[in-house]
PDB file of C-alpha atoms in Angstrom:
ATOM      1  CA  UNK A   1      22.035 -11.906  27.509  1.00  0.00           C
ATOM      2  CA  UNK A   2      18.853 -11.573  25.438  1.00  0.00           C
ATOM      3  CA  UNK A   3      18.695 -12.842  21.868  1.00  0.00           C
ATOM      4  CA  UNK A   4      19.180 -10.346  19.066  1.00  0.00           C
ATOM      5  CA  UNK A   5      15.887  -9.014  17.726  1.00  0.00           C
ATOM      6  CA  UNK A   6      15.221  -9.302  13.992  1.00  0.00           C
ATOM      7  CA  UNK A   7      13.817  -5.911  13.062  1.00  0.00           C
ATOM      8  CA  UNK A   8      13.764  -6.515   9.330  1.00  0.00           C
ATOM      9  CA  UNK A   9      16.573  -4.276   8.179  1.00  0.00           C
ATOM     10  CA  UNK A  10      17.134  -4.148   4.425  1.00  0.00           C
ATOM     11  CA  UNK A  11      20.470  -3.611   2.695  1.00  0.00           C
ATOM     12  CA  UNK A  12      20.955  -3.113  -1.019  1.00  0.00           C
ATOM     13  CA  UNK A  13      23.653  -5.761  -1.285  1.00  0.00           C
ATOM     14  CA  UNK A  14      21.439  -8.514   0.147  1.00  0.00           C
ATOM     15  CA  UNK A  15      17.977  -7.515  -1.133  1.00  0.00           C
ATOM     16  CA  UNK A  16      16.004  -8.485  -4.239  1.00  0.00           C
ATOM     17  CA  UNK A  17      12.735  -7.174  -5.700  1.00  0.00           C
ATOM     18  CA  UNK A  18      10.102  -9.770  -6.639  1.00  0.00           C
ATOM     19  CA  UNK A  19       7.418  -8.748  -9.132  1.00  0.00           C
ATOM     20  CA  UNK A  20       4.628 -11.305  -9.020  1.00  0.00           C
ATOM     21  CA  UNK A  21       2.354 -11.953 -12.002  1.00  0.00           C
ATOM     22  CA  UNK A  22       1.231  -8.431 -13.005  1.00  0.00           C
ATOM     23  CA  UNK A  23      -0.203  -9.704 -16.273  1.00  0.00           C
ATOM     24  CA  UNK A  24      -2.493  -8.392 -18.989  1.00  0.00           C
ATOM     25  CA  UNK A  25      -5.384 -10.807 -18.463  1.00  0.00           C
ATOM     26  CA  UNK A  26      -5.997  -9.420 -14.969  1.00  0.00           C
ATOM     27  CA  UNK A  27      -6.352  -5.800 -16.091  1.00  0.00           C
ATOM     28  CA  UNK A  28     -10.146  -5.641 -15.772  1.00  0.00           C
ATOM     29  CA  UNK A  29     -10.356  -8.019 -12.815  1.00  0.00           C
ATOM     30  CA  UNK A  30      -8.013  -6.830 -10.052  1.00  0.00           C
ATOM     31  CA  UNK A  31      -9.174  -4.232  -7.548  1.00  0.00           C
ATOM     32  CA  UNK A  32      -7.200  -0.990  -8.045  1.00  0.00           C
ATOM     33  CA  UNK A  33      -4.973  -2.573 -10.704  1.00  0.00           C
ATOM     34  CA  UNK A  34      -3.695   0.840 -11.928  1.00  0.00           C
ATOM     35  CA  UNK A  35      -2.213   1.400  -8.461  1.00  0.00           C
ATOM     36  CA  UNK A  36      -0.528  -2.016  -8.523  1.00  0.00           C
ATOM     37  CA  UNK A  37       0.967  -1.142 -11.912  1.00  0.00           C
ATOM     38  CA  UNK A  38       2.081   2.330 -10.794  1.00  0.00           C
ATOM     39  CA  UNK A  39       3.863   0.954  -7.734  1.00  0.00           C
ATOM     40  CA  UNK A  40       5.533  -1.727  -9.831  1.00  0.00           C
ATOM     41  CA  UNK A  41       6.742   0.936 -12.271  1.00  0.00           C
ATOM     42  CA  UNK A  42       8.271   2.845  -9.361  1.00  0.00           C
ATOM     43  CA  UNK A  43      10.007  -0.261  -8.040  1.00  0.00           C
ATOM     44  CA  UNK A  44      11.354  -1.226 -11.474  1.00  0.00           C
ATOM     45  CA  UNK A  45      12.760   2.284 -11.894  1.00  0.00           C
ATOM     46  CA  UNK A  46      14.327   2.115  -8.435  1.00  0.00           C
ATOM     47  CA  UNK A  47      15.893  -1.292  -9.066  1.00  0.00           C
ATOM     48  CA  UNK A  48      17.879   0.331 -11.868  1.00  0.00           C
ATOM     49  CA  UNK A  49      18.966   3.213  -9.630  1.00  0.00           C
ATOM     50  CA  UNK A  50      19.869   1.062  -6.632  1.00  0.00           C
ATOM     51  CA  UNK A  51      21.290  -1.931  -8.516  1.00  0.00           C
ATOM     52  CA  UNK A  52      18.935  -4.235  -6.616  1.00  0.00           C
ATOM     53  CA  UNK A  53      18.132  -7.350  -8.688  1.00  0.00           C
ATOM     54  CA  UNK A  54      14.608  -7.656 -10.071  1.00  0.00           C
ATOM     55  CA  UNK A  55      12.988 -11.075 -10.451  1.00  0.00           C
ATOM     56  CA  UNK A  56       9.761 -11.330 -12.441  1.00  0.00           C
ATOM     57  CA  UNK A  57       7.299 -14.175 -12.819  1.00  0.00           C
ATOM     58  CA  UNK A  58       4.303 -14.650 -15.089  1.00  0.00           C
ATOM     59  CA  UNK A  59       1.711 -17.192 -14.050  1.00  0.00           C
ATOM     60  CA  UNK A  60       0.758 -19.536 -16.892  1.00  0.00           C
ATOM     61  CA  UNK A  61       1.193 -16.842 -19.575  1.00  0.00           C
ATOM     62  CA  UNK A  62      -0.596 -18.903 -22.244  1.00  0.00           C
ATOM     63  CA  UNK A  63      -3.777 -18.248 -20.297  1.00  0.00           C
ATOM     64  CA  UNK A  64      -3.073 -14.961 -18.532  1.00  0.00           C
ATOM     65  CA  UNK A  65      -0.750 -13.137 -20.915  1.00  0.00           C
ATOM     66  CA  UNK A  66       2.560 -11.397 -20.348  1.00  0.00           C
ATOM     67  CA  UNK A  67       3.460  -8.657 -17.876  1.00  0.00           C
ATOM     68  CA  UNK A  68       1.468  -5.507 -18.724  1.00  0.00           C
ATOM     69  CA  UNK A  69       3.343  -3.331 -21.252  1.00  0.00           C
ATOM     70  CA  UNK A  70       3.393  -0.306 -18.936  1.00  0.00           C
ATOM     71  CA  UNK A  71       6.001  -2.131 -16.843  1.00  0.00           C
ATOM     72  CA  UNK A  72       9.347  -2.493 -18.598  1.00  0.00           C
ATOM     73  CA  UNK A  73      10.830  -5.719 -17.261  1.00  0.00           C
ATOM     74  CA  UNK A  74      13.622  -5.936 -19.838  1.00  0.00           C
ATOM     75  CA  UNK A  75      16.217  -5.220 -17.138  1.00  0.00           C
ATOM     76  CA  UNK A  76      15.019  -8.047 -14.866  1.00  0.00           C
ATOM     77  CA  UNK A  77      17.604 -10.588 -13.772  1.00  0.00           C
ATOM     78  CA  UNK A  78      15.146 -13.285 -14.824  1.00  0.00           C
ATOM     79  CA  UNK A  79      11.593 -13.347 -16.143  1.00  0.00           C
ATOM     80  CA  UNK A  80      10.116 -16.778 -15.590  1.00  0.00           C
ATOM     81  CA  UNK A  81       6.829 -18.429 -16.433  1.00  0.00           C
ATOM     82  CA  UNK A  82       5.315 -20.696 -13.794  1.00  0.00           C
ATOM     83  CA  UNK A  83       2.312 -22.828 -12.971  1.00  0.00           C
ATOM     84  CA  UNK A  84       2.950 -23.052  -9.234  1.00  0.00           C
ATOM     85  CA  UNK A  85       1.196 -20.278  -7.329  1.00  0.00           C
ATOM     86  CA  UNK A  86       4.305 -19.405  -5.313  1.00  0.00           C
ATOM     87  CA  UNK A  87       7.101 -17.526  -7.063  1.00  0.00           C
ATOM     88  CA  UNK A  88       9.608 -19.534  -5.047  1.00  0.00           C
ATOM     89  CA  UNK A  89      10.254 -22.085  -7.758  1.00  0.00           C
ATOM     90  CA  UNK A  90      13.716 -23.709  -8.132  1.00  0.00           C
ATOM     91  CA  UNK A  91      14.857 -21.173 -10.747  1.00  0.00           C
ATOM     92  CA  UNK A  92      13.997 -18.264  -8.441  1.00  0.00           C
ATOM     93  CA  UNK A  93      15.585 -19.970  -5.437  1.00  0.00           C
ATOM     94  CA  UNK A  94      18.816 -20.242  -7.432  1.00  0.00           C
ATOM     95  CA  UNK A  95      18.750 -16.512  -8.233  1.00  0.00           C
ATOM     96  CA  UNK A  96      18.222 -15.631  -4.553  1.00  0.00           C
ATOM     97  CA  UNK A  97      21.462 -17.195  -3.378  1.00  0.00           C
ATOM     98  CA  UNK A  98      22.998 -14.763  -0.868  1.00  0.00           C
ATOM     99  CA  UNK A  99      19.800 -12.730  -0.590  1.00  0.00           C
ATOM    100  CA  UNK A 100      18.590 -12.090   2.972  1.00  0.00           C
ATOM    101  CA  UNK A 101      15.490 -10.010   2.253  1.00  0.00           C
ATOM    102  CA  UNK A 102      13.017  -9.592  -0.593  1.00  0.00           C
ATOM    103  CA  UNK A 103      10.585  -6.820  -1.442  1.00  0.00           C
ATOM    104  CA  UNK A 104       7.446  -8.430  -2.817  1.00  0.00           C
ATOM    105  CA  UNK A 105       4.665  -6.844  -4.893  1.00  0.00           C
ATOM    106  CA  UNK A 106       2.060  -8.008  -7.423  1.00  0.00           C
ATOM    107  CA  UNK A 107      -1.019 -10.214  -7.438  1.00  0.00           C
ATOM    108  CA  UNK A 108      -3.023 -11.871  -6.082  1.00  0.00           C
ATOM    109  CA  UNK A 109      -2.483 -10.960  -2.437  1.00  0.00           C
ATOM    110  CA  UNK A 110      -4.149 -14.067  -1.005  1.00  0.00           C
ATOM    111  CA  UNK A 111      -2.811 -16.566  -3.540  1.00  0.00           C
ATOM    112  CA  UNK A 112       0.552 -16.086  -5.279  1.00  0.00           C
ATOM    113  CA  UNK A 113       1.811 -13.269  -3.051  1.00  0.00           C
ATOM    114  CA  UNK A 114       0.857 -15.053   0.167  1.00  0.00           C
ATOM    115  CA  UNK A 115       2.264 -18.430  -0.885  1.00  0.00           C
ATOM    116  CA  UNK A 116       5.486 -16.815  -2.089  1.00  0.00           C
ATOM    117  CA  UNK A 117       5.874 -15.003   1.236  1.00  0.00           C
ATOM    118  CA  UNK A 118       5.291 -18.162   3.273  1.00  0.00           C
ATOM    119  CA  UNK A 119       7.790 -20.182   1.207  1.00  0.00           C
ATOM    120  CA  UNK A 120      10.447 -17.493   1.563  1.00  0.00           C
ATOM    121  CA  UNK A 121       9.874 -17.107   5.297  1.00  0.00           C
ATOM    122  CA  UNK A 122      10.183 -20.866   5.748  1.00  0.00           C
ATOM    123  CA  UNK A 123      13.561 -20.612   4.038  1.00  0.00           C
ATOM    124  CA  UNK A 124      14.729 -17.869   6.442  1.00  0.00           C
ATOM    125  CA  UNK A 125      14.456 -14.993   3.950  1.00  0.00           C
ATOM    126  CA  UNK A 126      12.878 -11.800   5.289  1.00  0.00           C
ATOM    127  CA  UNK A 127       9.834 -10.705   3.310  1.00  0.00           C
ATOM    128  CA  UNK A 128       8.706  -7.092   2.933  1.00  0.00           C
ATOM    129  CA  UNK A 129       5.326  -6.874   1.202  1.00  0.00           C
ATOM    130  CA  UNK A 130       4.292  -3.538  -0.267  1.00  0.00           C
ATOM    131  CA  UNK A 131       0.816  -2.585   0.917  1.00  0.00           C
ATOM    132  CA  UNK A 132       0.598  -0.110  -1.966  1.00  0.00           C
ATOM    133  CA  UNK A 133       1.683  -2.728  -4.494  1.00  0.00           C
ATOM    134  CA  UNK A 134      -0.456  -5.828  -3.928  1.00  0.00           C
ATOM    135  CA  UNK A 135      -4.104  -6.552  -4.646  1.00  0.00           C
ATOM    136  CA  UNK A 136      -6.674  -9.235  -5.448  1.00  0.00           C
ATOM    137  CA  UNK A 137      -9.852  -9.575  -7.456  1.00  0.00           C
ATOM    138  CA  UNK A 138     -11.855  -9.221  -4.249  1.00  0.00           C
ATOM    139  CA  UNK A 139     -10.839  -6.207  -2.166  1.00  0.00           C
ATOM    140  CA  UNK A 140     -11.582  -7.939   1.135  1.00  0.00           C
ATOM    141  CA  UNK A 141      -8.931 -10.596   0.451  1.00  0.00           C
ATOM    142  CA  UNK A 142      -6.107  -8.056   0.563  1.00  0.00           C
ATOM    143  CA  UNK A 143      -6.221  -7.146   4.238  1.00  0.00           C
ATOM    144  CA  UNK A 144      -6.711 -10.762   5.298  1.00  0.00           C
ATOM    145  CA  UNK A 145      -3.681 -11.825   3.259  1.00  0.00           C
ATOM    146  CA  UNK A 146      -1.476  -9.041   4.632  1.00  0.00           C
ATOM    147  CA  UNK A 147      -2.441  -9.960   8.189  1.00  0.00           C
ATOM    148  CA  UNK A 148      -1.637 -13.605   7.430  1.00  0.00           C
ATOM    149  CA  UNK A 149       1.817 -12.639   6.130  1.00  0.00           C
ATOM    150  CA  UNK A 150       2.447 -10.420   9.134  1.00  0.00           C
ATOM    151  CA  UNK A 151       1.394 -13.196  11.522  1.00  0.00           C
ATOM    152  CA  UNK A 152       3.869 -15.526   9.811  1.00  0.00           C
ATOM    153  CA  UNK A 153       6.707 -13.077  10.420  1.00  0.00           C
ATOM    154  CA  UNK A 154       6.663 -10.965   7.267  1.00  0.00           C
ATOM    155  CA  UNK A 155       6.756  -7.179   7.192  1.00  0.00           C
ATOM    156  CA  UNK A 156       4.048  -5.001   5.649  1.00  0.00           C
ATOM    157  CA  UNK A 157       5.438  -1.710   4.379  1.00  0.00           C
ATOM    158  CA  UNK A 158       5.158   0.753   1.475  1.00  0.00           C
ATOM    159  CA  UNK A 159       7.200   1.444  -1.623  1.00  0.00           C
ATOM    160  CA  UNK A 160       8.367   4.870  -0.468  1.00  0.00           C
ATOM    161  CA  UNK A 161       9.334   3.602   2.974  1.00  0.00           C
ATOM    162  CA  UNK A 162      11.345   0.685   1.620  1.00  0.00           C
ATOM    163  CA  UNK A 163      13.187   2.872  -0.892  1.00  0.00           C
ATOM    164  CA  UNK A 164      14.364   5.289   1.781  1.00  0.00           C
ATOM    165  CA  UNK A 165      15.340   2.349   3.995  1.00  0.00           C
ATOM    166  CA  UNK A 166      17.502   1.025   1.161  1.00  0.00           C
ATOM    167  CA  UNK A 167      19.188   4.422   0.842  1.00  0.00           C
ATOM    168  CA  UNK A 168      19.459   5.036   4.582  1.00  0.00           C
ATOM    169  CA  UNK A 169      21.321   8.359   4.533  1.00  0.00           C
ATOM    170  CA  UNK A 170      20.883  11.690   2.740  1.00  0.00           C
ATOM    171  CA  UNK A 171      24.604  11.596   1.917  1.00  0.00           C
ATOM    172  CA  UNK A 172      24.237   8.307   0.033  1.00  0.00           C
ATOM    173  CA  UNK A 173      25.155   8.620  -3.647  1.00  0.00           C
ATOM    174  CA  UNK A 174      21.731   7.208  -4.630  1.00  0.00           C
ATOM    175  CA  UNK A 175      19.686   9.583  -2.459  1.00  0.00           C
ATOM    176  CA  UNK A 176      19.145  12.328  -5.028  1.00  0.00           C
ATOM    177  CA  UNK A 177      17.975   9.931  -7.709  1.00  0.00           C
ATOM    178  CA  UNK A 178      15.602   8.128  -5.364  1.00  0.00           C
ATOM    179  CA  UNK A 179      14.284  11.418  -3.987  1.00  0.00           C
ATOM    180  CA  UNK A 180      13.662  12.577  -7.581  1.00  0.00           C
ATOM    181  CA  UNK A 181      11.808   9.337  -8.363  1.00  0.00           C
ATOM    182  CA  UNK A 182       9.620   9.736  -5.273  1.00  0.00           C
ATOM    183  CA  UNK A 183       8.747  13.292  -6.328  1.00  0.00           C
ATOM    184  CA  UNK A 184       7.982  12.191  -9.895  1.00  0.00           C
ATOM    185  CA  UNK A 185       5.600   9.494  -8.619  1.00  0.00           C
ATOM    186  CA  UNK A 186       4.024  11.654  -5.924  1.00  0.00           C
ATOM    187  CA  UNK A 187       0.673  11.956  -7.723  1.00  0.00           C
ATOM    188  CA  UNK A 188       0.233   8.221  -8.295  1.00  0.00           C
ATOM    189  CA  UNK A 189       1.265   7.566  -4.685  1.00  0.00           C
ATOM    190  CA  UNK A 190      -1.280  10.087  -3.405  1.00  0.00           C
ATOM    191  CA  UNK A 191      -4.009   8.513  -5.561  1.00  0.00           C
ATOM    192  CA  UNK A 192      -3.165   4.952  -4.512  1.00  0.00           C
ATOM    193  CA  UNK A 193      -6.249   3.376  -2.917  1.00  0.00           C
ATOM    194  CA  UNK A 194      -4.469   0.245  -1.716  1.00  0.00           C
ATOM    195  CA  UNK A 195      -3.477   1.817   1.616  1.00  0.00           C
ATOM    196  CA  UNK A 196      -6.285   0.079   3.500  1.00  0.00           C
ATOM    197  CA  UNK A 197      -4.277  -2.404   5.544  1.00  0.00           C
ATOM    198  CA  UNK A 198      -5.126  -2.572   9.245  1.00  0.00           C
ATOM    199  CA  UNK A 199      -3.181  -4.961  11.441  1.00  0.00           C
ATOM    200  CA  UNK A 200      -5.343  -7.297  13.511  1.00  0.00           C
ATOM    201  CA  UNK A 201      -2.408  -8.539  15.594  1.00  0.00           C
TER     202      UNK A 201
END
């Protein structure tokens, strides 16, 4: 009998959203930062609809500021400051007890996002990185980082795809609200320039 294949299914009861370091200081530095912010806004809105916990970090906020005001993180399970590049600090690990998969978005793709993904994967937690929700100062770093995460066993997906995976069925009680959110964010999704990922593996 062959071993069961891990296809990266996500379920609302065992999934968490991780918002990584979308802070004010980076506003003029990150490639396509408005698209990163727009995707994060969509995911924060969906976390409230789907009752999926949201975990937020801010990297050394004394230097880089707080999460940009366009993103309301007041409903986050925790909002933690950190100096380690990876979000997977002890306080976050504690909050992820019982979580089997995370949806990861934020900055920078090749630093904090990548190191967070690798730490989570090493701890047997599936990682779904949003290609329309991560970026870096240098555009070329993004694709390299996403390929690195994919090679390590992570999944590269999009915000809209992951939301419909979490709903799973048009008869689900959350479907109408998620469908409405997707329609409301259709323009920002269409204008998102972060969809440049090409798998090299």
